[in-house]
PDB file of C-alpha atoms in Angstrom:
ATOM      1  CA  UNK A 920     -51.827  -8.402  48.341  1.00  0.00           C
ATOM      2  CA  UNK A 921     -48.362  -7.059  47.815  1.00  0.00           C
ATOM      3  CA  UNK A 922     -47.049  -5.394  44.742  1.00  0.00           C
ATOM      4  CA  UNK A 923     -43.472  -6.520  45.110  1.00  0.00           C
ATOM      5  CA  UNK A 924     -41.917  -8.210  42.143  1.00  0.00           C
ATOM      6  CA  UNK A 925     -38.858 -10.320  42.814  1.00  0.00           C
ATOM      7  CA  UNK A 926     -35.596  -8.831  41.537  1.00  0.00           C
ATOM      8  CA  UNK A 927     -33.634 -11.198  39.314  1.00  0.00           C
ATOM      9  CA  UNK A 928     -30.392 -12.564  40.630  1.00  0.00           C
ATOM     10  CA  UNK A 929     -27.461 -10.934  38.655  1.00  0.00           C
ATOM     11  CA  UNK A 930     -25.492 -14.184  38.666  1.00  0.00           C
ATOM     12  CA  UNK A 931     -28.441 -16.078  37.176  1.00  0.00           C
ATOM     13  CA  UNK A 932     -28.986 -13.788  34.213  1.00  0.00           C
ATOM     14  CA  UNK A 933     -26.972 -14.686  31.133  1.00  0.00           C
ATOM     15  CA  UNK A 934     -24.400 -12.126  30.061  1.00  0.00           C
ATOM     16  CA  UNK A 935     -24.401 -10.696  26.617  1.00  0.00           C
ATOM     17  CA  UNK A 936     -22.119 -12.609  24.300  1.00  0.00           C
ATOM     18  CA  UNK A 937     -18.768 -10.857  23.944  1.00  0.00           C
ATOM     19  CA  UNK A 938     -18.099 -10.321  20.253  1.00  0.00           C
ATOM     20  CA  UNK A 939     -14.886  -8.877  18.980  1.00  0.00           C
ATOM     21  CA  UNK A 940     -15.158  -5.762  16.933  1.00  0.00           C
ATOM     22  CA  UNK A 941     -15.000  -6.411  13.218  1.00  0.00           C
ATOM     23  CA  UNK A 942     -11.604  -5.523  11.774  1.00  0.00           C
ATOM     24  CA  UNK A 943     -11.512  -2.377   9.668  1.00  0.00           C
ATOM     25  CA  UNK A 944     -11.719  -3.027   5.972  1.00  0.00           C
ATOM     26  CA  UNK A 945      -8.285  -2.551   4.464  1.00  0.00           C
ATOM     27  CA  UNK A 946      -8.144  -0.006   1.712  1.00  0.00           C
ATOM     28  CA  UNK A 947      -6.716  -0.780  -1.698  1.00  0.00           C
ATOM     29  CA  UNK A 948      -2.997  -1.442  -1.926  1.00  0.00           C
ATOM     30  CA  UNK A 949      -1.409   1.743  -3.170  1.00  0.00           C
ATOM     31  CA  UNK A 950       2.191   1.618  -1.978  1.00  0.00           C
ATOM     32  CA  UNK A 951       3.837   1.820  -5.453  1.00  0.00           C
ATOM     33  CA  UNK A 952       1.658   4.702  -6.635  1.00  0.00           C
ATOM     34  CA  UNK A 953       2.194   6.627  -3.364  1.00  0.00           C
ATOM     35  CA  UNK A 954       6.008   6.235  -3.444  1.00  0.00           C
ATOM     36  CA  UNK A 955       6.045   7.125  -7.179  1.00  0.00           C
ATOM     37  CA  UNK A 956       3.885  10.169  -6.406  1.00  0.00           C
ATOM     38  CA  UNK A 957       6.273  11.349  -3.690  1.00  0.00           C
ATOM     39  CA  UNK A 958       9.404  10.715  -5.779  1.00  0.00           C
ATOM     40  CA  UNK A 959       7.877  12.590  -8.749  1.00  0.00           C
ATOM     41  CA  UNK A 960       7.236  15.629  -6.621  1.00  0.00           C
ATOM     42  CA  UNK A 961      10.722  15.400  -5.113  1.00  0.00           C
ATOM     43  CA  UNK A 962      12.193  15.320  -8.576  1.00  0.00           C
ATOM     44  CA  UNK A 963      10.529  18.622  -9.376  1.00  0.00           C
ATOM     45  CA  UNK A 964      11.372  20.254  -6.016  1.00  0.00           C
ATOM     46  CA  UNK A 965      15.042  19.226  -6.070  1.00  0.00           C
ATOM     47  CA  UNK A 966      15.567  19.806  -9.852  1.00  0.00           C
ATOM     48  CA  UNK A 967      18.588  22.064  -9.243  1.00  0.00           C
ATOM     49  CA  UNK A 968      20.485  19.340  -7.456  1.00  0.00           C
ATOM     50  CA  UNK A 969      23.050  17.454  -9.619  1.00  0.00           C
ATOM     51  CA  UNK A 970      21.812  13.794  -9.668  1.00  0.00           C
ATOM     52  CA  UNK A 971      18.950  13.475  -7.164  1.00  0.00           C
ATOM     53  CA  UNK A 972      16.113  14.588  -9.478  1.00  0.00           C
ATOM     54  CA  UNK A 973      17.237  12.314 -12.341  1.00  0.00           C
ATOM     55  CA  UNK A 974      17.164   9.230 -10.126  1.00  0.00           C
ATOM     56  CA  UNK A 975      13.901  10.291  -8.418  1.00  0.00           C
ATOM     57  CA  UNK A 976      12.257  11.040 -11.777  1.00  0.00           C
ATOM     58  CA  UNK A 977      13.306   7.743 -13.300  1.00  0.00           C
ATOM     59  CA  UNK A 978      12.103   5.863 -10.194  1.00  0.00           C
ATOM     60  CA  UNK A 979       8.816   7.778 -10.267  1.00  0.00           C
ATOM     61  CA  UNK A 980       8.172   6.807 -13.829  1.00  0.00           C
ATOM     62  CA  UNK A 981       8.991   3.159 -13.243  1.00  0.00           C
ATOM     63  CA  UNK A 982       6.850   2.996 -10.049  1.00  0.00           C
ATOM     64  CA  UNK A 983       3.978   4.836 -11.761  1.00  0.00           C
ATOM     65  CA  UNK A 984       3.912   2.365 -14.651  1.00  0.00           C
ATOM     66  CA  UNK A 985       4.211  -0.619 -12.280  1.00  0.00           C
ATOM     67  CA  UNK A 986       1.422   0.789 -10.072  1.00  0.00           C
ATOM     68  CA  UNK A 987      -0.943   1.071 -13.027  1.00  0.00           C
ATOM     69  CA  UNK A 988      -0.463  -2.629 -13.829  1.00  0.00           C
ATOM     70  CA  UNK A 989      -0.272  -4.163 -10.355  1.00  0.00           C
ATOM     71  CA  UNK A 990      -2.576  -1.991  -8.219  1.00  0.00           C
ATOM     72  CA  UNK A 991      -6.063  -2.098  -9.760  1.00  0.00           C
ATOM     73  CA  UNK A 992      -7.788  -0.811  -6.602  1.00  0.00           C
ATOM     74  CA  UNK A 993      -5.529   2.189  -6.167  1.00  0.00           C
ATOM     75  CA  UNK A 994      -6.540   5.593  -7.497  1.00  0.00           C
ATOM     76  CA  UNK A 995      -5.340   5.995 -11.057  1.00  0.00           C
ATOM     77  CA  UNK A 996      -4.622   9.696 -10.606  1.00  0.00           C
ATOM     78  CA  UNK A 997      -1.780   8.972  -8.213  1.00  0.00           C
ATOM     79  CA  UNK A 998       0.051   6.652 -10.692  1.00  0.00           C
ATOM     80  CA  UNK A 999      -0.575   9.126 -13.488  1.00  0.00           C
ATOM     81  CA  UNK A1000       0.761  12.012 -11.396  1.00  0.00           C
ATOM     82  CA  UNK A1001       3.849   9.960 -10.571  1.00  0.00           C
ATOM     83  CA  UNK A1002       4.570   9.413 -14.253  1.00  0.00           C
ATOM     84  CA  UNK A1003       3.894  13.081 -15.248  1.00  0.00           C
ATOM     85  CA  UNK A1004       5.890  14.618 -12.402  1.00  0.00           C
ATOM     86  CA  UNK A1005       8.720  12.164 -12.990  1.00  0.00           C
ATOM     87  CA  UNK A1006       8.969  13.282 -16.662  1.00  0.00           C
ATOM     88  CA  UNK A1007       8.684  16.989 -15.750  1.00  0.00           C
ATOM     89  CA  UNK A1008      11.347  16.515 -13.024  1.00  0.00           C
ATOM     90  CA  UNK A1009      13.733  14.873 -15.444  1.00  0.00           C
ATOM     91  CA  UNK A1010      13.251  17.618 -18.097  1.00  0.00           C
ATOM     92  CA  UNK A1011      13.619  20.411 -15.486  1.00  0.00           C
ATOM     93  CA  UNK A1012      16.822  18.846 -14.091  1.00  0.00           C
ATOM     94  CA  UNK A1013      18.302  18.597 -17.542  1.00  0.00           C
ATOM     95  CA  UNK A1014      17.446  22.203 -18.369  1.00  0.00           C
ATOM     96  CA  UNK A1015      18.634  23.570 -15.026  1.00  0.00           C
ATOM     97  CA  UNK A1016      21.677  21.353 -14.999  1.00  0.00           C
ATOM     98  CA  UNK A1017      22.605  22.703 -18.446  1.00  0.00           C
ATOM     99  CA  UNK A1018      22.134  26.306 -17.277  1.00  0.00           C
ATOM    100  CA  UNK A1019      24.019  25.902 -14.010  1.00  0.00           C
ATOM    101  CA  UNK A1020      26.786  23.471 -14.890  1.00  0.00           C
ATOM    102  CA  UNK A1021      27.363  23.361 -18.685  1.00  0.00           C
ATOM    103  CA  UNK A1022      26.602  26.860 -19.827  1.00  0.00           C
ATOM    104  CA  UNK A1023      29.227  28.573 -17.592  1.00  0.00           C
ATOM    105  CA  UNK A1024      31.909  26.110 -18.826  1.00  0.00           C
ATOM    106  CA  UNK A1025      31.027  26.977 -22.444  1.00  0.00           C
ATOM    107  CA  UNK A1026      31.067  30.696 -21.688  1.00  0.00           C
ATOM    108  CA  UNK A1027      34.475  30.499 -19.942  1.00  0.00           C
ATOM    109  CA  UNK A1028      35.901  28.392 -22.751  1.00  0.00           C
ATOM    110  CA  UNK A1029      34.592  30.809 -25.348  1.00  0.00           C
ATOM    111  CA  UNK A1030      35.412  34.181 -23.739  1.00  0.00           C
ATOM    112  CA  UNK A1031      38.325  33.267 -21.501  1.00  0.00           C
ATOM    113  CA  UNK A1032      36.668  34.509 -18.311  1.00  0.00           C
ATOM    114  CA  UNK A1033      33.263  35.642 -17.185  1.00  0.00           C
ATOM    115  CA  UNK A1034      34.406  39.189 -16.091  1.00  0.00           C
ATOM    116  CA  UNK A1035      35.849  40.632 -19.314  1.00  0.00           C
ATOM    117  CA  UNK A1036      35.364  44.380 -19.911  1.00  0.00           C
TER     118      UNK A1036
END
């Protein structure tokens, strides 16, 4: 009596079915809110530049409002931050623009020159 068990032939055994990996679930569409968020922050950072923060702030507000309406799966805080930072960037650029560009012109027109003793 022998204890030998026959080894199965590798060619005869069926191979495991080759399944493709499931595709990763796509996250919610948040392009508008992300771009508005970035433009809103840029409008605050570059608020001393002449025209860049005004355009970036206006675009951030528009994209933030559109993102709230058309991207229901996106995080609401990003669209809200785009709107708020866009408004703050516009206000800062108007204040800083007045102080840097308009106020010196008013002072020179009023006093004749800046260095009067």
